[in-house]
Every structure is written in C-alpha cells, then in structure tokens.
PDB file of C-alpha atoms (C1' of nucleotides) in Angstrom:
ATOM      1  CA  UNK A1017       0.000   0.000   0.000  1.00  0.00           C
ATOM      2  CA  UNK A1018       0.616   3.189  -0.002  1.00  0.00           C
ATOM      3  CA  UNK A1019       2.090   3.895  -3.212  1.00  0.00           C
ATOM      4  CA  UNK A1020       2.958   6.913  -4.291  1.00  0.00           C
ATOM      5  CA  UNK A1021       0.919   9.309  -6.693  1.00  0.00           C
ATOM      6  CA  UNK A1022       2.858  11.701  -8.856  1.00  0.00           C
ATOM      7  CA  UNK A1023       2.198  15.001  -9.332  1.00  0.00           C
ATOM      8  CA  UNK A1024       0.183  14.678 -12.833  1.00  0.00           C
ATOM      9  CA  UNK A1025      -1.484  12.055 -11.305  1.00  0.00           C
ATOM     10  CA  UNK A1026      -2.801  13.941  -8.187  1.00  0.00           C
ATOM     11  CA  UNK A1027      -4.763  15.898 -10.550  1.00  0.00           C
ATOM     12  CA  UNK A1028      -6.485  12.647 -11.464  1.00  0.00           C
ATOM     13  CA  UNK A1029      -7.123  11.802  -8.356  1.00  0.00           C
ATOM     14  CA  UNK A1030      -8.333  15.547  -7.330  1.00  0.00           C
ATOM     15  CA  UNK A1031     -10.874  15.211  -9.759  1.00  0.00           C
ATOM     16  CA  UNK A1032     -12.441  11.987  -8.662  1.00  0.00           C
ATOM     17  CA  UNK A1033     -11.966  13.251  -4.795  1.00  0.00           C
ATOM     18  CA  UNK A1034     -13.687  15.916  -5.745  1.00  0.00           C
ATOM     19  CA  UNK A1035     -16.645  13.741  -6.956  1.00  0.00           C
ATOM     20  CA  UNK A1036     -19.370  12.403  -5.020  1.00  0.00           C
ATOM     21  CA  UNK A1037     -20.055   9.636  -7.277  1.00  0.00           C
ATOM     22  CA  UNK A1038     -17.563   7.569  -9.556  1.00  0.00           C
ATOM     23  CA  UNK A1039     -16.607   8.890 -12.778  1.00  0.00           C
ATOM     24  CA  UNK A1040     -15.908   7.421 -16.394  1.00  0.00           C
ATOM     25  CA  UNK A1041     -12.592   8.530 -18.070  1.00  0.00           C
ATOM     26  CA  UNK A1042     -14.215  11.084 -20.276  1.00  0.00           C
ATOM     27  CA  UNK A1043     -15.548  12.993 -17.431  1.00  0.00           C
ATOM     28  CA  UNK A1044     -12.520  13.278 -15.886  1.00  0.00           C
ATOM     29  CA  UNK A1045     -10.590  14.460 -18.224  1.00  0.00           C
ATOM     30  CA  UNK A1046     -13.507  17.161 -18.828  1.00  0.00           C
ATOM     31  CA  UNK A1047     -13.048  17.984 -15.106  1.00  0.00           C
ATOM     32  CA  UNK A1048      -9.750  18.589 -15.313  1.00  0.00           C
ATOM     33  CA  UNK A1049      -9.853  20.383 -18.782  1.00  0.00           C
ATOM     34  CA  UNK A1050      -9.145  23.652 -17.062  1.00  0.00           C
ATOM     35  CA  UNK A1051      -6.213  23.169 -15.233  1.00  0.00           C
ATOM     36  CA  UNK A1052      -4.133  20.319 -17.595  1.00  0.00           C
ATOM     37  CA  UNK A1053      -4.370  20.854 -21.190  1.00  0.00           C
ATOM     38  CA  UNK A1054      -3.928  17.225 -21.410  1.00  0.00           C
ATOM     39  CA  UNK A1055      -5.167  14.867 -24.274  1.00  0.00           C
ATOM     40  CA  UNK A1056      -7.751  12.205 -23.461  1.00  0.00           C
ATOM     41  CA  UNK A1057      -4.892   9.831 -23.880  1.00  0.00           C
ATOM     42  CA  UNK A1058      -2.759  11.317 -21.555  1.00  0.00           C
ATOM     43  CA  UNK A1059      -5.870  10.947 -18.903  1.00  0.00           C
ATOM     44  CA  UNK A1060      -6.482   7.291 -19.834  1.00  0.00           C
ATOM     45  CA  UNK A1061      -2.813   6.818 -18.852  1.00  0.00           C
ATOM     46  CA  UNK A1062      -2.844   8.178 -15.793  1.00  0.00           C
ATOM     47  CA  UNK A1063      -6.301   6.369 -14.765  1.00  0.00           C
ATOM     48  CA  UNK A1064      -4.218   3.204 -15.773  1.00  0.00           C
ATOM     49  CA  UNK A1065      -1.303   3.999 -13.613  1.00  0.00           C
ATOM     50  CA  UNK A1066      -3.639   4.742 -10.777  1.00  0.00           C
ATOM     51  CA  UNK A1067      -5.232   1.683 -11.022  1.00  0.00           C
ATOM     52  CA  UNK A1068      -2.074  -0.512 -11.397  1.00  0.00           C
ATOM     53  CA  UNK A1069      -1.074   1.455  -7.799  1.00  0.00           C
ATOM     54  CA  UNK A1070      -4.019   0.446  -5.957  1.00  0.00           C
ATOM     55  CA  UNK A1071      -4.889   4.228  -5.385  1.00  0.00           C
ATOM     56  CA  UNK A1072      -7.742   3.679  -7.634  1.00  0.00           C
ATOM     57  CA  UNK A1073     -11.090   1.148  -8.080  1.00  0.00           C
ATOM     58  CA  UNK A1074     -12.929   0.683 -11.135  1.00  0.00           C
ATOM     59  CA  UNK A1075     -16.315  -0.952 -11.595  1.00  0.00           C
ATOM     60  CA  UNK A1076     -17.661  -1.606 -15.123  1.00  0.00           C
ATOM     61  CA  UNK A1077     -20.786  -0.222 -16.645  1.00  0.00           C
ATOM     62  CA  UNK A1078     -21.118  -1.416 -19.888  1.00  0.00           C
ATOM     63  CA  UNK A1079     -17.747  -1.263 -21.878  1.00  0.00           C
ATOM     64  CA  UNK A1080     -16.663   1.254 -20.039  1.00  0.00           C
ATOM     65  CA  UNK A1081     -15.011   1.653 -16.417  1.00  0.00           C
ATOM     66  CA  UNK A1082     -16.127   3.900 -13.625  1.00  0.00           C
ATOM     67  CA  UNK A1083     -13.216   4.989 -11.403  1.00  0.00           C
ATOM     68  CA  UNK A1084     -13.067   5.971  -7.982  1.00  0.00           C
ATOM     69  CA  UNK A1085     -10.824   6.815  -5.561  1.00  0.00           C
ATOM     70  CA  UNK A1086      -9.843   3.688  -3.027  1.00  0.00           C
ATOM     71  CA  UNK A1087      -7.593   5.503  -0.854  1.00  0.00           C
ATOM     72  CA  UNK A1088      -8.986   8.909   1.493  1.00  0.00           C
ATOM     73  CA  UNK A1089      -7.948  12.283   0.253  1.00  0.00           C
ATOM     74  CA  UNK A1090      -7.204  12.706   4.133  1.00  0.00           C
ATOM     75  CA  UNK A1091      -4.945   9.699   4.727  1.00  0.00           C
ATOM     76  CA  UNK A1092      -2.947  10.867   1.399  1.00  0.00           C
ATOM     77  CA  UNK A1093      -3.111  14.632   2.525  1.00  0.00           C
ATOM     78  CA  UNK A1094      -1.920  13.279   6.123  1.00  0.00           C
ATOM     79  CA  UNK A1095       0.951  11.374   4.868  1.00  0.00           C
ATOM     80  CA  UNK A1096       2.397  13.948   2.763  1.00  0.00           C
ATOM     81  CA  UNK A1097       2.847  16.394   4.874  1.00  0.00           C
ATOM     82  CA  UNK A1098       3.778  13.630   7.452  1.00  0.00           C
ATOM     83  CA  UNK A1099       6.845  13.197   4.644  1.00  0.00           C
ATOM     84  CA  UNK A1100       7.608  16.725   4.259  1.00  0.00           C
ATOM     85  CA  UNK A1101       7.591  17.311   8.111  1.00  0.00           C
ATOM     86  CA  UNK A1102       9.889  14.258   8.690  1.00  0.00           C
ATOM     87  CA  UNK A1103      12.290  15.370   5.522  1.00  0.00           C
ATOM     88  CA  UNK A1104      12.829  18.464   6.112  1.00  0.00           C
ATOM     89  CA  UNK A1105      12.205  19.375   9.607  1.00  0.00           C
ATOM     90  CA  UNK A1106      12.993  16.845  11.904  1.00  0.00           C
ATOM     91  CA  UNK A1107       9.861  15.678  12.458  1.00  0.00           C
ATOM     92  CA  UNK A1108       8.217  18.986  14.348  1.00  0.00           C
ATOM     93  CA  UNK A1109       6.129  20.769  12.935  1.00  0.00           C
ATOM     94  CA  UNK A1110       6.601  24.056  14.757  1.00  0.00           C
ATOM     95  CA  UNK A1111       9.550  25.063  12.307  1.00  0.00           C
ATOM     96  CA  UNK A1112       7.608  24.574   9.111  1.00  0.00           C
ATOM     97  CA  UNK A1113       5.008  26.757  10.044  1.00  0.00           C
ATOM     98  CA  UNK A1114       7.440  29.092  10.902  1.00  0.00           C
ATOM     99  CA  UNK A1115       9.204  29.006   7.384  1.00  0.00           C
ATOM    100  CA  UNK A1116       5.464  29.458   6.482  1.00  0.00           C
ATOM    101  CA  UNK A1117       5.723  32.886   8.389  1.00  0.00           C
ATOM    102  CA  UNK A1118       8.871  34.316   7.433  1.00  0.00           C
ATOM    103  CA  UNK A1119       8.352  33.714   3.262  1.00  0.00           C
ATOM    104  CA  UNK A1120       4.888  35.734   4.097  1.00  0.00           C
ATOM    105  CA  UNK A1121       3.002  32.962   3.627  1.00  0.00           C
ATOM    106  CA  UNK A1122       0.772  33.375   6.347  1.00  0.00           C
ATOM    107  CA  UNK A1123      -2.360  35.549   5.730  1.00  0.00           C
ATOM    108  CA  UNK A1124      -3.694  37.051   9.069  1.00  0.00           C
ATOM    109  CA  UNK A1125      -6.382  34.451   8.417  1.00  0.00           C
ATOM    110  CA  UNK A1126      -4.147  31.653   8.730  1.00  0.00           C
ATOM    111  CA  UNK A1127      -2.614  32.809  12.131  1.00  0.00           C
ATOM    112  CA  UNK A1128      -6.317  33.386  13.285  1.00  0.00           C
ATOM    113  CA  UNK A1129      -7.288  29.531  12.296  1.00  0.00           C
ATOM    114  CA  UNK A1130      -4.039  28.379  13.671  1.00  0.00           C
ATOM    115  CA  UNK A1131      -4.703  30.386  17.294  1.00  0.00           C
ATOM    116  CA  UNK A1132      -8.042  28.494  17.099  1.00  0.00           C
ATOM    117  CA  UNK A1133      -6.846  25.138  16.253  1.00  0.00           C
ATOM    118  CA  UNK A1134      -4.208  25.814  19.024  1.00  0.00           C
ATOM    119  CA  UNK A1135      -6.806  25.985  21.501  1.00  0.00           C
ATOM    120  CA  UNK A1136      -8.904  23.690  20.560  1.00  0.00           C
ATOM    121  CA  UNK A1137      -5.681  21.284  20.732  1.00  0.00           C
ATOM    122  CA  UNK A1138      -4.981  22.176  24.203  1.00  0.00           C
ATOM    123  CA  UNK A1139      -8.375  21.688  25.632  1.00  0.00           C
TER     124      UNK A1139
ATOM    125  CA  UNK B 480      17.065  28.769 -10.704  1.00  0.00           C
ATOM    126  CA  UNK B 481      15.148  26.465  -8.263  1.00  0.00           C
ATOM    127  CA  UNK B 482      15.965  23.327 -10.375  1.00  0.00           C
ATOM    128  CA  UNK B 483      14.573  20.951  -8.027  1.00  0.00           C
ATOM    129  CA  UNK B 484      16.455  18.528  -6.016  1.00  0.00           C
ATOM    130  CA  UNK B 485      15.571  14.821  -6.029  1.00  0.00           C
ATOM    131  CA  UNK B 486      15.195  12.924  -2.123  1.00  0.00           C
ATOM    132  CA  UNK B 487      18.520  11.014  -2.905  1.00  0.00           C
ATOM    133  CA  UNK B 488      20.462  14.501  -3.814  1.00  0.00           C
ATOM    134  CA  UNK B 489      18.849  15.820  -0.552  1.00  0.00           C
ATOM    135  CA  UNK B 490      21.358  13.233   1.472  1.00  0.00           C
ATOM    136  CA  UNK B 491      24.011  15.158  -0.479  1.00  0.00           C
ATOM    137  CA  UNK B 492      22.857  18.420   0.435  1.00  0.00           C
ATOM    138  CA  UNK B 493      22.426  18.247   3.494  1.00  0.00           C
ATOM    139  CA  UNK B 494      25.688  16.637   4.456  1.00  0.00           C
ATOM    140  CA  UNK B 495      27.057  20.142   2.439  1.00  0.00           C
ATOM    141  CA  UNK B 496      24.901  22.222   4.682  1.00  0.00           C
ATOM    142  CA  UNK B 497      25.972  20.688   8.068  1.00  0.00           C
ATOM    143  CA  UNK B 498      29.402  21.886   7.133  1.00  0.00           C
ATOM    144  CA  UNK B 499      30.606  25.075   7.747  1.00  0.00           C
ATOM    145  CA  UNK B 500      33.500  24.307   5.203  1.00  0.00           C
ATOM    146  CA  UNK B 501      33.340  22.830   1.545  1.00  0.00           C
ATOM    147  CA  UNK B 502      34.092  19.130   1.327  1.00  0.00           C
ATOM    148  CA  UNK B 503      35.414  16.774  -1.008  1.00  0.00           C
ATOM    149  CA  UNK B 504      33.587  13.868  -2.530  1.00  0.00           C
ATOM    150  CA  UNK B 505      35.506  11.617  -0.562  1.00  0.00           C
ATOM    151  CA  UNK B 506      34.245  13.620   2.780  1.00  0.00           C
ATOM    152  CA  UNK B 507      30.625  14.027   1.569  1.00  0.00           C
ATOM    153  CA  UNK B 508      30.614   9.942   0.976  1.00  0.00           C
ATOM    154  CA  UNK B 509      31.956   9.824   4.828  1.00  0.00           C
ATOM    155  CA  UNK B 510      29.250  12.088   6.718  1.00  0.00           C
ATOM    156  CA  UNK B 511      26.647  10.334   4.482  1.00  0.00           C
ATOM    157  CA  UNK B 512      27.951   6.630   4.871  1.00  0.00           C
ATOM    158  CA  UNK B 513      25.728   6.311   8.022  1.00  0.00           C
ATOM    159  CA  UNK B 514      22.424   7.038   6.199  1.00  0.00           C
ATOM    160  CA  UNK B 515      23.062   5.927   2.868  1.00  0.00           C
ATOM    161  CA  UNK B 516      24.916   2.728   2.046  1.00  0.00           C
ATOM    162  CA  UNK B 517      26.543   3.979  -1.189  1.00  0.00           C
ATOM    163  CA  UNK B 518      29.311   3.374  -3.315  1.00  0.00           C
ATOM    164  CA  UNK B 519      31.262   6.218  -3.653  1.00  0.00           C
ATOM    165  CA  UNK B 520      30.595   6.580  -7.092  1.00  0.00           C
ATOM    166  CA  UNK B 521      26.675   7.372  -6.127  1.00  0.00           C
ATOM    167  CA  UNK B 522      28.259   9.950  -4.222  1.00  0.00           C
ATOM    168  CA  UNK B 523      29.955  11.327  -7.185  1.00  0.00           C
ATOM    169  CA  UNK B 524      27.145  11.013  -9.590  1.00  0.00           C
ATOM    170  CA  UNK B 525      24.792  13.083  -6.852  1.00  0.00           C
ATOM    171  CA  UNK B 526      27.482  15.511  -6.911  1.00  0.00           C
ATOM    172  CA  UNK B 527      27.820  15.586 -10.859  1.00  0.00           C
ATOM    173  CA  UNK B 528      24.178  16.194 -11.219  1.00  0.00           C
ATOM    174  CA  UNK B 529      23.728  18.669  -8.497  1.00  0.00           C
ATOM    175  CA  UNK B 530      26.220  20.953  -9.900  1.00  0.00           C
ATOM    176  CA  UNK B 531      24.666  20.798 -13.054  1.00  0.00           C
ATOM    177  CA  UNK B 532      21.843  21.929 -11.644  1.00  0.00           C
ATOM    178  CA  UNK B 533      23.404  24.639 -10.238  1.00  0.00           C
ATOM    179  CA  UNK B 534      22.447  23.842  -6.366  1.00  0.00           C
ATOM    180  CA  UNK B 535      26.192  23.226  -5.655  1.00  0.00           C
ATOM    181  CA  UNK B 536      29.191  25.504  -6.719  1.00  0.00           C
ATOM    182  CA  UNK B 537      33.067  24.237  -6.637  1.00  0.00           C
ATOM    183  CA  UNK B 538      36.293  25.021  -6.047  1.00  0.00           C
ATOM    184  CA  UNK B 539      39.555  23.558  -7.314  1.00  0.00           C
ATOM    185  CA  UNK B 540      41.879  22.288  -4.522  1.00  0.00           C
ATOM    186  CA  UNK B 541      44.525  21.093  -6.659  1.00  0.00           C
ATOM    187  CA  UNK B 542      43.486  18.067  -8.052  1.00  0.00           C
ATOM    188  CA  UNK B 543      40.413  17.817  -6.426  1.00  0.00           C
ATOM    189  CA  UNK B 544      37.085  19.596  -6.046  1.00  0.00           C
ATOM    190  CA  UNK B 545      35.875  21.341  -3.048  1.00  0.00           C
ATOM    191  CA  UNK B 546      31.628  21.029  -2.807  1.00  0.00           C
ATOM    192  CA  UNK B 547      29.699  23.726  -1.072  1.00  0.00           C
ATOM    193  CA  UNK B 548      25.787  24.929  -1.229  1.00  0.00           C
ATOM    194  CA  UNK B 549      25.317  27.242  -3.893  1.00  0.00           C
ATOM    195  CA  UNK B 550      21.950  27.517  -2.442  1.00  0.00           C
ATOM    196  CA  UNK B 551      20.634  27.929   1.178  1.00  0.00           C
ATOM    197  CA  UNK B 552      19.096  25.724   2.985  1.00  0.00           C
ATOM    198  CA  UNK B 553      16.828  27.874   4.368  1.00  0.00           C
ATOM    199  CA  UNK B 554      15.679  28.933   0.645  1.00  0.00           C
ATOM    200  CA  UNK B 555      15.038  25.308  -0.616  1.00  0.00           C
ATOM    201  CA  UNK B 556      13.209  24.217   2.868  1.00  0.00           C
ATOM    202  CA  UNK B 557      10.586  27.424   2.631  1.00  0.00           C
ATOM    203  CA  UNK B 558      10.026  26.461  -1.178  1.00  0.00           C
ATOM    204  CA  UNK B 559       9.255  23.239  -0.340  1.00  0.00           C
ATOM    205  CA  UNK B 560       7.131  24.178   2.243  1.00  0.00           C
ATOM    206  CA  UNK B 561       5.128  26.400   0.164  1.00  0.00           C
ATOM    207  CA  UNK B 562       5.170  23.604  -2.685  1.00  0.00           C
ATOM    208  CA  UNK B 563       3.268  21.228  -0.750  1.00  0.00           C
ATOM    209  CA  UNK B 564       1.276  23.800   1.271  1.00  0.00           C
ATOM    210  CA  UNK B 565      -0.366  25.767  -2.162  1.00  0.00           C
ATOM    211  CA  UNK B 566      -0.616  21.654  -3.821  1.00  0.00           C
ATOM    212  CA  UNK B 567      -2.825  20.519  -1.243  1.00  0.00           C
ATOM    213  CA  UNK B 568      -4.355  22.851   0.810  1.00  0.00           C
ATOM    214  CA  UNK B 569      -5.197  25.509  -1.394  1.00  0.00           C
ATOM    215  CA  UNK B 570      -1.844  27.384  -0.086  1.00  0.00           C
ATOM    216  CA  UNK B 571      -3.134  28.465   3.192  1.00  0.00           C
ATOM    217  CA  UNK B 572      -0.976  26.608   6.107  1.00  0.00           C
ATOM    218  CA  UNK B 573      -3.978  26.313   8.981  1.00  0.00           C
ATOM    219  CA  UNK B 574      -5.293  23.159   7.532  1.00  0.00           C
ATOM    220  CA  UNK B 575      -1.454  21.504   7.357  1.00  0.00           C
ATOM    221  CA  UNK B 576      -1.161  21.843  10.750  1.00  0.00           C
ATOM    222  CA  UNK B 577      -4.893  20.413  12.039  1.00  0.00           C
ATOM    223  CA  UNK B 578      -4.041  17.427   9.616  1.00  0.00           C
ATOM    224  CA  UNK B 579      -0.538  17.085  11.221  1.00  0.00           C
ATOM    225  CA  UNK B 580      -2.530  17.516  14.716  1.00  0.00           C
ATOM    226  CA  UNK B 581      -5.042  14.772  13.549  1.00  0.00           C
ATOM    227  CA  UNK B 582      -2.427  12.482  12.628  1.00  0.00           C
ATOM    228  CA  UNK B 583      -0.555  12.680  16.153  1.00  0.00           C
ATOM    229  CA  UNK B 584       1.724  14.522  14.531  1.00  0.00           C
ATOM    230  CA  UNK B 585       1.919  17.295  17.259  1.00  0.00           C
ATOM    231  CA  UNK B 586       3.511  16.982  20.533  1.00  0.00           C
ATOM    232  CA  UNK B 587       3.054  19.052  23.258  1.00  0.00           C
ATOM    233  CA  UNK B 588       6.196  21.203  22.803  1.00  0.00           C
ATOM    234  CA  UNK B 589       5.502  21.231  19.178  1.00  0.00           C
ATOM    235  CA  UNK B 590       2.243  23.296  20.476  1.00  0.00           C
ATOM    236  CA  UNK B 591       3.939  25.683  22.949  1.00  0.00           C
ATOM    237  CA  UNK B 592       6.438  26.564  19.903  1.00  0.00           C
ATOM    238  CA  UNK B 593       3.558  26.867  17.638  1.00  0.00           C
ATOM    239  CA  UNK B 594       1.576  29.430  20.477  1.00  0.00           C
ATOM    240  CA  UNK B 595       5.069  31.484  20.795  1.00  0.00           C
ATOM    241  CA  UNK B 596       5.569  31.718  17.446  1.00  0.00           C
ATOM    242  CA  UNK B 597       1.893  33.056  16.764  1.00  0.00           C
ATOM    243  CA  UNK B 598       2.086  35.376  19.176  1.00  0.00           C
ATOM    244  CA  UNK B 599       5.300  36.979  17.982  1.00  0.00           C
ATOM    245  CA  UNK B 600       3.761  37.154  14.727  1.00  0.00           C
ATOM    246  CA  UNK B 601       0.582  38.944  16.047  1.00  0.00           C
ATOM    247  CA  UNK B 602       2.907  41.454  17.920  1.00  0.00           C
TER     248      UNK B 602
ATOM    249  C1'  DT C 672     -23.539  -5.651 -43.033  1.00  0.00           C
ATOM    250  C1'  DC C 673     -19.861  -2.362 -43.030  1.00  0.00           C
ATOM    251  C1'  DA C 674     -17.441   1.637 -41.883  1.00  0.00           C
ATOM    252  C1'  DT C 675     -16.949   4.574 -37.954  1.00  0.00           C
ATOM    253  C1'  DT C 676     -16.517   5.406 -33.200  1.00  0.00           C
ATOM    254  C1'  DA C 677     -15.537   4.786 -28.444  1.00  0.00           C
ATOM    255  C1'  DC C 678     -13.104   2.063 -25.024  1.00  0.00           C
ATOM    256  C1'  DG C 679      -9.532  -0.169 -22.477  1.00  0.00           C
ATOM    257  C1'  DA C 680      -4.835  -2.225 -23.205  1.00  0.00           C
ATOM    258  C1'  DT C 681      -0.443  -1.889 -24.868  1.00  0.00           C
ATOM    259  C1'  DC C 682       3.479   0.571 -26.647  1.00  0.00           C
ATOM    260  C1'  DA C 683       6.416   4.786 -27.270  1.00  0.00           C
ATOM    261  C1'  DC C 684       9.811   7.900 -25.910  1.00  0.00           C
ATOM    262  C1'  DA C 685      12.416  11.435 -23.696  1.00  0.00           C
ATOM    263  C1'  DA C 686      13.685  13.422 -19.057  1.00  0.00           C
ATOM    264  C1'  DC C 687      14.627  12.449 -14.392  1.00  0.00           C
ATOM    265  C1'  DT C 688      16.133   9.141 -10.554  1.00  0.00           C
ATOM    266  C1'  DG C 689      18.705   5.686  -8.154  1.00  0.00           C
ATOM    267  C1'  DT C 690      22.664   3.223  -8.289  1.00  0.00           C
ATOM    268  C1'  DA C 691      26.636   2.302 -10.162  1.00  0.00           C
ATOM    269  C1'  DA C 692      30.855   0.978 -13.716  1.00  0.00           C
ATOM    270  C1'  DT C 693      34.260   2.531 -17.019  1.00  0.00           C
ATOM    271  C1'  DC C 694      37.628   5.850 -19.114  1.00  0.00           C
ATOM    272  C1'  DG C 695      41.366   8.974 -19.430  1.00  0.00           C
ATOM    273  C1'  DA C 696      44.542  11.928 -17.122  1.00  0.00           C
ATOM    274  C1'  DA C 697      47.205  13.333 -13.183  1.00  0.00           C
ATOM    275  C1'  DG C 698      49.855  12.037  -8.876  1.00  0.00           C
ATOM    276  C1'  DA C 699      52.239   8.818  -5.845  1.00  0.00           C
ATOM    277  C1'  DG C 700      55.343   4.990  -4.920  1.00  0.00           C
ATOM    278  C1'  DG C 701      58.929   2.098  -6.143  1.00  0.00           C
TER     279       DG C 701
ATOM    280  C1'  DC D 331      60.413   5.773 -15.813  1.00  0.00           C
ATOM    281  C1'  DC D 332      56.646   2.672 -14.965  1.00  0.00           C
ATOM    282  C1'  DT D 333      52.765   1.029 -12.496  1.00  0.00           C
ATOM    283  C1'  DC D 334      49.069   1.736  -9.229  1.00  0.00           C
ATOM    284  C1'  DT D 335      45.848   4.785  -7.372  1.00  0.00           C
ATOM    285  C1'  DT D 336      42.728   8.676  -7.459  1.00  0.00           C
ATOM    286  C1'  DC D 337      39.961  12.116  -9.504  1.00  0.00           C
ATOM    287  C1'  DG D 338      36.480  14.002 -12.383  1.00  0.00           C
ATOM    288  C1'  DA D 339      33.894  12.927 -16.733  1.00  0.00           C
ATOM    289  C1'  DT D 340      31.308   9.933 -19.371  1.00  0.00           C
ATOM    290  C1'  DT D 341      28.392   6.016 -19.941  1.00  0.00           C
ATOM    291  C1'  DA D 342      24.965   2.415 -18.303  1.00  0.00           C
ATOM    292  C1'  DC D 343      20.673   0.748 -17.210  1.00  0.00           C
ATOM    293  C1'  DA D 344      16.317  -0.065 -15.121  1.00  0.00           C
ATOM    294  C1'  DG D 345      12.288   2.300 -12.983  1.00  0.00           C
ATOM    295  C1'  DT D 346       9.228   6.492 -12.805  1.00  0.00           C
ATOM    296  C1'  DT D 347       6.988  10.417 -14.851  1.00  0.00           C
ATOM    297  C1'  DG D 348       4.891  13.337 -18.402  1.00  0.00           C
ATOM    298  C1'  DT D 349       2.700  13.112 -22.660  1.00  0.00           C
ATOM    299  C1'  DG D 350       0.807  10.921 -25.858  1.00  0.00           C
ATOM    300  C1'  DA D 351      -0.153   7.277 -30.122  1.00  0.00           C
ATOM    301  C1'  DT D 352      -1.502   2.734 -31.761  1.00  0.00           C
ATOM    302  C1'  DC D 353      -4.117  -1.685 -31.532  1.00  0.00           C
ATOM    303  C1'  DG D 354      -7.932  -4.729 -31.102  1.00  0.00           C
ATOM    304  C1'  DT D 355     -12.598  -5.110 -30.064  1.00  0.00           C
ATOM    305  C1'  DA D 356     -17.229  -3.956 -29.162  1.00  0.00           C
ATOM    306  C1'  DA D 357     -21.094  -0.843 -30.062  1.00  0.00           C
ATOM    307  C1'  DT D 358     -23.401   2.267 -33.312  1.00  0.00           C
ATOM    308  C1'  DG D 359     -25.272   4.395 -37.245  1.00  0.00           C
ATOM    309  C1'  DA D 360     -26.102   4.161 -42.154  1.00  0.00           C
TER     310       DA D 360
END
DNA sequence: TCATTACGATCACAACTGTAATCGAAGAGG
DNA sequence: CCTCTTCGATTACAGTTGTGATCGTAATGA
C-alpha cells in the first residue's frame, strides 16, 4: 500500500476526490480540462497507472469503467505532509510553520485559524 | 534557478549544509555513509548532477574539487514548504497543521512553539 | 452488413532518478 | 620511468513520470 501518486497524477485523483459519485474517463478528463491541457490519452494513462497502484477502483458499466478513488484524500493529505515534516524538519512541525511565516506565507487568516486550532488542541 | 532537487540529492545536500566548510567527494561519501549505504561513485554522480543543476558551486583544490551549497538551505526548505502547502491545501498553512494535529503529529512542545511563534507574529 | 466510433490495453519515448561501472589523465610509490 | 591509485567525466541501465499514439474489439449508425 501506499504507493505513491505523482504530481500529474494527483490531478487525477483531485478530480475523482472531488466527486461524489464515480466517474468514467471522459468525465474526468472534462473535469480537469481547465487546469491540464492534457489529451484524453494522456488521462487514460494516468487512470491506468492509478489503477495498477491500488490508489484507484474501477467498476464496469457497460464497456466502459467507472473509477473511484480507493484511498482517502485525508490519509494521502496526512501522509504527505507527514513526509515533508519528517524530511525536512525533523519531524516537528513548529519550524515549518514558521518558514510558512517568514516567506509571508501566512495571511492574518491563517494565524487566526491556527490560534483556534491551538486551543482547541490544548483543551 | 530552483531546479529541483531529487530525495537522494537531498542526502548530499544536506551533508554540504551541516558543514561550515566545503568538502570533497571523498568527505561528503563519509558524513553520508551512516544514512546511505553507497558506493562512492553514487556519491559522485549526486554531486555531478547537483552541480549541473546549479544547487552546488566548486572550487579547485589542486586536483580535487571542493563542494559547497550554492543555495541555502533555508531557501530550498521554505520552497518546499510552500510547494506542498499551495498543492494541497489551497496554499493556506492552517489546515497543514490540524491534519498534522489529527495524525498525532503534534507533541506538546511542538504546540507551545507553535503558540510562541503566533504570538510573535501577532505582535 | 460495413465503416466509424468509443473504449480499455499496450506501446512509445524522452527526461529524471537511483545506483553504479568505465575511461582517461594526473599524482604517488617504487 | 613505470605502475598503481585517485579524480572528475562519461556512460549504463532499469524504474518512474509526463505526454501521448496505436491496436484490437465492441457498439453504433447508415
């Protein structure tokens, strides 16, 4: 488990996160039609790959397939940062956020949430 | 600029940013032999490629090279950081840290740095 | 029924990665 | 001087990634 989803593919997957109900091939690559200018192809590919990792189920209908994600945007979310954190930091989490800070990539927004989440934590 | 630097190269770099002097291949193979069990040759490859990249710089010590960051740390951990913050959480850092929290990913000091550091921001 | 279309499956191909081995030149030892 | 070692430079080679094209087959429309 756990394999790992490259970056093309994470828009593949962001699309079918994104969906409350499974889609077929075509309709993801209209979903994603915005951000990739990618060729239908190029989508089939990836839906392949994602398959062949495990990341992905697909049931049929018809001749086609209907894909859907079989891992939790969460659980992939959580382990990527868990992989960042560990890479680059030590493990803490304290001095990523405040890298975050200094490049001004904090919005006054963000420092609210965080004060919230703090206390929330602590309770 | 910010040619991007692969998770094996990272052993290299950061062996070159722990030292407050430029090594030579030999030395970076040394300080990395504990984590990495490679030939020296990987270690000169790594090196190869990094320069090309134009993350290291070198000097000639007679016959020899002499390896030192030609970028900082501190630069390639904050664009990292931002990387994975803006891929998958929409760029804003508050929801990295409650997954990280979720996850058990936050120890108690890591939350008494995390309330210091907000509050210097907010001052 | 026959050509066209729509699918999934398979193949392509260059760049990047991980992990080395080989080559040619410069020093070091005898 | 000649050989052995040591460097950097070049080459290797399989796996992954980004981007697609081709193939075979099943459905569809004329």
């Amino acid at each position: 488990m756990a394999e790992r989803i490259s970056e093309a593919e994470l828009a593949v997957m962001e699309a079918l996160w994104a969906s409350p109900v499974p889609l077929t091939a075509q309709e993801v690559h209209d979903r994603i039609g915005d951000a990739r200018d990618w060729s239908d192809r190029t989508v089939k590919t990836m839906l392949g790959r994602l398959l062949a990792k495990g990341v992905l189920a697909h049931e049929e209908d018809g001749r086609r397939y209907l894909y859907r994600p079989a891992v939790k945007r969460d659980a992939y979310v959580a382990g990527e940062s868990r992989r960042l954190v560990d890479r680059l930091f030590g493990g803490r989490a304290a001095p990523l956020v405040a890298h975050l800070a200094e490049g001004e990539g904090l919005s006054p927004q963000d420092i609210a949430e965080l004060e919230a989440l703090l206390k929330e934590l602590k309770a």
